[in-house]
N, CA, C and O of each residue as an XYZ file, in Angstrom:
408
protein
N      39.270    -26.167    -14.378
C      39.686    -27.979    -15.066
C      39.604    -28.825    -15.823
O      40.405    -29.534    -16.432
N      37.826    -28.660    -15.727
C      37.497    -29.402    -17.128
C      37.907    -29.430    -18.230
O      38.316    -30.441    -18.799
N      37.816    -27.424    -19.057
C      38.714    -27.520    -19.580
C      39.845    -27.516    -20.121
O      39.981    -27.398    -21.339
N      41.075    -27.679    -19.084
C      42.257    -28.770    -19.234
C      42.243    -29.866    -19.613
O      43.169    -30.285    -20.308
N      41.372    -30.512    -19.326
C      41.783    -32.148    -19.098
C      40.992    -31.933    -20.631
O      41.474    -32.824    -21.331
N      40.121    -31.249    -21.360
C      39.664    -31.502    -22.822
C      40.674    -31.246    -23.710
O      40.876    -31.921    -24.719
N      41.535    -29.969    -23.254
C      42.403    -29.565    -23.939
C      43.735    -30.980    -24.118
O      44.314    -31.573    -25.029
N      43.703    -30.979    -22.958
C      45.064    -32.502    -22.689
C      44.269    -33.707    -23.684
O      44.810    -34.741    -24.075
N      43.336    -33.428    -23.875
C      42.896    -35.005    -24.444
C      42.933    -34.362    -25.981
O      43.294    -35.196    -26.811
N      42.650    -33.129    -26.491
C      42.893    -32.421    -27.799
C      44.239    -32.918    -27.920
O      44.347    -33.958    -28.570
N      45.187    -32.464    -27.490
C      46.836    -32.684    -27.286
C      47.244    -33.984    -27.575
O      48.306    -34.231    -28.145
N      46.375    -34.900    -27.174
C      46.808    -36.709    -27.207
C      46.012    -36.815    -28.690
O      45.855    -37.845    -29.346
N      45.816    -36.236    -28.835
C      45.098    -36.546    -30.373
C      45.868    -36.593    -31.594
O      45.989    -37.446    -32.474
N      46.600    -34.872    -31.313
C      46.674    -33.901    -31.846
C      48.525    -34.831    -32.291
O      49.318    -34.651    -33.215
N      48.530    -35.787    -31.086
C      50.485    -36.126    -31.231
C      50.205    -37.708    -31.607
O      51.011    -38.469    -32.143
N      48.745    -38.035    -31.153
C      48.330    -39.229    -32.480
C      48.798    -40.778    -31.528
O      49.623    -41.677    -31.688
N      47.941    -40.502    -30.700
C      48.199    -41.364    -29.072
C      46.878    -41.469    -28.173
O      46.980    -41.864    -27.012
N      45.656    -41.118    -28.706
C      44.521    -41.294    -28.828
C      43.665    -41.716    -30.337
O      43.667    -41.246    -31.475
N      42.738    -43.210    -29.447
C      41.550    -43.428    -29.567
C      40.326    -43.670    -29.925
O      39.547    -44.450    -29.377
N      40.106    -42.883    -31.016
C      38.390    -42.862    -30.234
C      37.632    -43.434    -31.610
O      37.998    -43.599    -32.773
N      36.184    -43.686    -30.756
C      35.463    -44.985    -30.977
C      34.837    -46.156    -30.506
O      35.559    -46.769    -29.721
N      33.860    -46.619    -30.694
C      33.583    -47.735    -30.039
C      34.377    -49.143    -30.784
O      34.784    -49.942    -29.940
N      34.584    -49.452    -31.921
C      35.418    -50.112    -32.617
C      36.689    -50.283    -32.604
O      37.191    -51.380    -32.850
N      37.610    -48.874    -32.221
C      39.101    -49.230    -32.306
C      39.385    -48.837    -30.803
O      40.423    -49.222    -30.265
N      38.878    -48.416    -30.434
C      38.801    -48.260    -29.175
C      38.940    -50.103    -28.396
O      39.964    -50.557    -27.887
N      37.388    -50.954    -28.555
C      37.897    -51.986    -28.511
C      39.129    -52.738    -28.870
O      39.735    -53.570    -28.195
N      39.404    -52.249    -30.159
C      40.781    -52.974    -30.912
C      42.023    -52.766    -29.979
O      42.504    -53.770    -29.453
N      42.400    -51.932    -29.813
C      42.818    -51.136    -28.751
C      43.146    -51.682    -27.394
O      44.245    -51.943    -26.906
N      42.052    -51.783    -26.944
C      41.951    -52.542    -25.352
C      42.434    -54.011    -25.989
O      43.628    -54.255    -25.816
N      41.816    -54.809    -26.555
C      42.161    -56.048    -26.592
C      43.568    -56.088    -27.057
O      44.221    -57.076    -26.719
N      44.129    -55.195    -27.761
C      45.313    -55.520    -27.764
C      46.372    -55.400    -26.978
O      47.545    -55.633    -27.272
N      45.617    -54.768    -25.244
C      46.608    -53.746    -24.905
C      47.482    -53.126    -25.213
O      48.691    -53.153    -24.983
N      46.607    -52.319    -25.965
C      47.219    -51.096    -26.389
C      47.191    -49.469    -25.292
O      48.003    -48.674    -24.818
N      45.385    -49.735    -25.335
C      45.728    -48.845    -24.672
C      45.849    -48.315    -22.832
O      46.513    -49.099    -22.153
N      45.647    -47.895    -22.572
C      46.621    -46.725    -21.436
C      45.361    -46.652    -20.309
O      45.154    -47.260    -19.259
N      44.597    -45.570    -21.072
C      42.860    -45.230    -19.817
C      41.936    -45.084    -21.065
O      41.879    -44.169    -21.887
N      41.262    -46.190    -20.977
C      39.856    -45.982    -21.239
C      39.090    -44.976    -21.070
O      39.239    -44.694    -19.881
N      38.023    -43.922    -21.729
C      37.377    -42.662    -21.124
C      35.912    -43.027    -21.873
O      35.519    -43.160    -23.032
N      35.460    -43.093    -20.805
C      34.086    -43.859    -21.439
C      32.603    -42.578    -20.913
O      31.749    -42.623    -20.028
N      32.929    -41.592    -21.972
C      30.888    -41.046    -21.695
C      30.378    -41.387    -20.127
O      30.263    -42.488    -19.588
N      30.192    -40.435    -19.747
C      28.817    -40.888    -18.265
C      27.199    -40.674    -19.081
O      26.142    -40.856    -18.475
N      27.284    -40.221    -20.686
C      26.230    -40.354    -21.119
C      26.037    -41.394    -22.225
O      25.206    -41.341    -23.131
N      26.879    -42.276    -22.014
C      27.385    -43.830    -22.716
C      26.035    -44.573    -23.267
O      25.077    -43.800    -23.235
N      25.785    -45.583    -23.653
C      24.742    -46.287    -23.121
C      25.020    -47.233    -22.226
O      26.057    -47.875    -22.395
N      24.254    -47.500    -21.201
C      24.410    -48.953    -19.564
C      24.985    -49.955    -20.772
O      23.864    -50.422    -20.569
N      25.430    -50.527    -21.526
C      26.196    -52.203    -22.264
C      27.801    -51.010    -22.987
O      28.940    -51.458    -23.116
N      27.482    -49.869    -23.253
C      28.814    -49.645    -23.506
C      29.680    -49.312    -22.073
O      30.908    -49.382    -22.005
N      29.134    -49.082    -21.384
C      29.962    -48.752    -19.296
C      30.378    -50.532    -19.327
O      31.547    -50.908    -19.236
N      29.581    -51.185    -19.423
C      29.324    -52.354    -18.739
C      30.809    -53.311    -20.077
O      31.656    -54.133    -19.725
N      30.681    -53.003    -20.874
C      31.809    -53.492    -22.230
C      32.991    -53.045    -22.176
O      33.850    -53.821    -22.595
N      33.436    -51.757    -21.689
C      34.652    -51.134    -21.360
C      35.016    -51.149    -19.833
O      36.092    -50.642    -19.519
N      34.139    -51.737    -18.763
C      34.307    -51.623    -17.851
C      35.208    -53.239    -17.149
O      36.062    -53.457    -16.289
N      34.330    -54.127    -18.198
C      34.877    -55.825    -18.195
C      35.987    -55.881    -18.834
O      37.075    -56.282    -18.420
N      35.530    -55.216    -20.505
C      37.381    -55.576    -21.007
C      38.724    -54.632    -20.252
O      39.761    -55.128    -19.811
N      38.478    -53.645    -20.256
C      39.430    -53.034    -19.662
C      39.835    -53.623    -18.048
O      40.988    -54.053    -18.068
N      39.563    -53.678    -17.465
C      39.613    -54.205    -16.162
C      39.540    -55.431    -16.004
O      40.069    -55.786    -14.951
N      39.017    -56.413    -16.728
C      39.907    -57.811    -16.935
C      41.536    -57.794    -17.084
O      42.199    -58.713    -16.603
N      41.931    -57.087    -17.531
C      43.516    -56.374    -18.613
C      43.623    -55.625    -17.632
O      44.848    -55.681    -17.740
N      43.393    -54.531    -16.188
C      43.897    -53.997    -16.098
C      44.205    -52.722    -15.864
O      44.916    -52.139    -15.044
N      43.245    -52.284    -17.116
C      43.287    -50.527    -17.479
C      42.885    -49.558    -17.101
O      41.742    -50.011    -17.151
N      42.807    -49.052    -16.916
C      42.134    -47.792    -16.155
C      41.418    -47.699    -17.071
O      41.733    -47.712    -18.261
N      39.716    -47.527    -16.309
C      38.416    -46.955    -16.949
C      37.944    -46.060    -16.590
O      37.646    -46.454    -15.463
N      37.293    -44.207    -16.681
C      36.740    -44.055    -16.132
C      35.633    -42.916    -16.568
O      35.717    -42.266    -17.611
N      34.810    -42.812    -15.806
C      33.554    -42.498    -16.731
C      33.749    -40.926    -16.756
O      33.970    -40.479    -15.630
N      33.713    -39.707    -18.053
C      33.900    -38.840    -17.867
C      33.665    -37.923    -18.633
O      34.756    -37.660    -19.140
N      32.664    -37.040    -19.179
C      32.440    -36.423    -20.154
C      31.447    -36.837    -21.195
O      31.295    -37.881    -21.831
N      31.066    -36.141    -21.179
C      29.601    -36.576    -22.615
C      30.427    -36.968    -23.723
O      31.645    -37.136    -23.654
N      29.770    -37.095    -24.665
C      29.789    -37.280    -25.856
C      30.247    -36.984    -26.936
O      31.202    -37.219    -27.675
N      28.464    -35.847    -26.796
C      28.947    -34.464    -27.469
C      30.237    -33.156    -26.680
O      30.287    -31.978    -27.032
N      30.790    -33.547    -26.018
C      32.219    -33.114    -25.555
C      32.624    -33.907    -26.500
O      32.565    -33.410    -27.624
N      33.025    -34.998    -26.429
C      33.964    -35.543    -26.512
C      34.694    -35.060    -27.487
O      35.745    -34.426    -27.398
N      33.827    -35.527    -28.875
C      33.281    -35.614    -30.338
C      33.826    -34.045    -30.798
O      34.363    -33.749    -31.866
N      33.567    -33.306    -29.851
C      33.920    -31.471    -29.891
C      34.997    -31.351    -30.299
O      35.517    -30.933    -31.333
N      35.407    -31.893    -29.092
C      36.106    -31.591    -28.681
C      38.201    -32.183    -29.686
O      39.378    -31.854    -29.542
N      37.204    -33.372    -30.783
C      38.308    -34.594    -31.532
C      37.911    -33.284    -33.047
O      38.488    -33.203    -34.131
N      37.174    -32.755    -32.707
C      37.013    -32.534    -34.414
C      36.108    -33.507    -34.987
O      36.560    -33.855    -36.078
N      34.895    -34.162    -34.681
C      34.110    -35.195    -35.230
C      32.937    -35.814    -34.468
O      32.779    -35.088    -33.486
N      32.009    -36.835    -34.442
C      31.155    -36.957    -34.706
C      30.492    -36.897    -32.645
O      31.379    -36.460    -31.911
N      29.915    -37.062    -32.320
C      30.187    -37.754    -30.564
C      30.492    -39.056    -30.997
O      30.407    -39.716    -32.033
N      30.920    -39.210    -29.710
C      32.012    -40.413    -29.240
C      31.619    -40.354    -27.954
O      31.521    -39.405    -27.176
N      31.330    -41.931    -27.801
C      31.263    -42.330    -26.945
C      32.371    -42.742    -25.658
O      32.052    -42.969    -24.491
N      33.522    -42.761    -26.145
C      35.243    -43.721    -26.021
C      35.910    -43.369    -26.203
O      35.504    -42.386    -26.823
N      37.128    -43.303    -26.182
C      37.999    -42.892    -26.505
C      39.152    -43.619    -25.408
O      38.801    -43.682    -24.230
N      40.560    -44.180    -25.798
C      41.558    -44.372    -25.641
C      42.702    -43.815    -25.019
O      42.408    -42.633    -24.839
N      43.925    -44.035    -24.563
C      45.168    -43.277    -25.200
C      45.537    -43.786    -24.885
O      45.328    -44.293    -23.783
N      46.699    -44.104    -25.956
C      47.527    -45.117    -25.937
C      49.437    -45.088    -25.700
O      50.414    -45.720    -26.102
N      49.086    -43.757    -24.664
C      50.717    -42.675    -24.573
C      50.576    -43.367    -22.887
O      49.554    -43.722    -22.301
N      52.148    -43.388    -22.370
C      51.645    -43.444    -21.013
C      51.409    -41.958    -20.417
O      50.372    -41.824    -19.768
N      52.243    -40.829    -20.559
C      52.686    -39.886    -20.417
C      51.468    -39.095    -20.454
O      51.428    -38.361    -19.467
N      50.357    -38.950    -21.291
C      49.385    -38.166    -21.966
C      48.131    -38.869    -20.759
O      47.364    -38.293    -19.987
N      48.385    -40.455    -21.059
C      47.338    -41.318    -20.241
C      46.609    -41.161    -18.701
O      45.475    -41.222    -18.227
N      48.813    -40.781    -17.966
C      49.369    -40.777    -16.276
C      48.585    -39.414    -16.324
O      47.619    -39.352    -15.563
N      48.829    -38.416    -17.032
C      48.417    -37.245    -16.544
C      47.001    -36.540    -17.068
O      46.828    -35.364    -16.750
N      46.022    -37.189    -17.827
C      45.085    -37.145    -17.846
C      43.821    -37.577    -16.876
O      42.756    -37.013    -16.626
N      44.429    -38.882    -16.417
C      43.902    -39.712    -14.785
C      44.472    -39.035    -13.942
O      44.108    -38.219    -14.788
N      44.820    -38.686    -13.411
C      45.481    -37.339    -12.099
C      44.716    -35.971    -12.452
O      44.569    -35.310    -11.424
N      44.074    -35.213    -13.824
C      43.795    -34.780    -13.534
C      42.431    -35.147    -13.607
O      41.822    -34.101    -13.379
N      41.453    -36.238    -13.838
C      40.315    -36.378    -13.570
C      39.972    -37.145    -12.612
O      38.883    -37.717    -12.563
N      40.894    -37.234    -11.731
C      40.897    -38.006    -10.357
C      40.597    -36.311     -9.302
O      39.671    -35.837     -8.644
N      42.057    -35.888     -9.699
C      41.925    -34.304     -8.800
C      40.825    -33.192     -9.201
O      40.567    -32.042     -8.845
N      40.423    -33.920     -9.922
C      38.561    -32.904    -10.238
C      37.360    -33.686     -9.539
O      36.378    -33.027     -9.196
N      37.392    -35.076     -9.309
C      35.824    -35.814     -8.340
C      35.992    -35.422     -6.795
O      35.142    -35.766     -5.974
């Protein structure tokens, strides 16, 4: 199931419906473009708190899942602590897949 979630994340990036990196994700959250925020489990406490607070205030779902290394690898980039999905269909599907896994 974990691989299917990573595949869905990669597919959302190919469709240009995903934002990666702390700065870009923060902008997406502040502009209410983000529909789902995924924070890596090995991200710093400050990063986790920042995105939980900002997303929570705007009622945007924020989940801890994956590692920085794997999130970066699946996107073909350096390790990423945070990604944000900006499409309702991808956000809903990825969120359901993560919830069903837990």
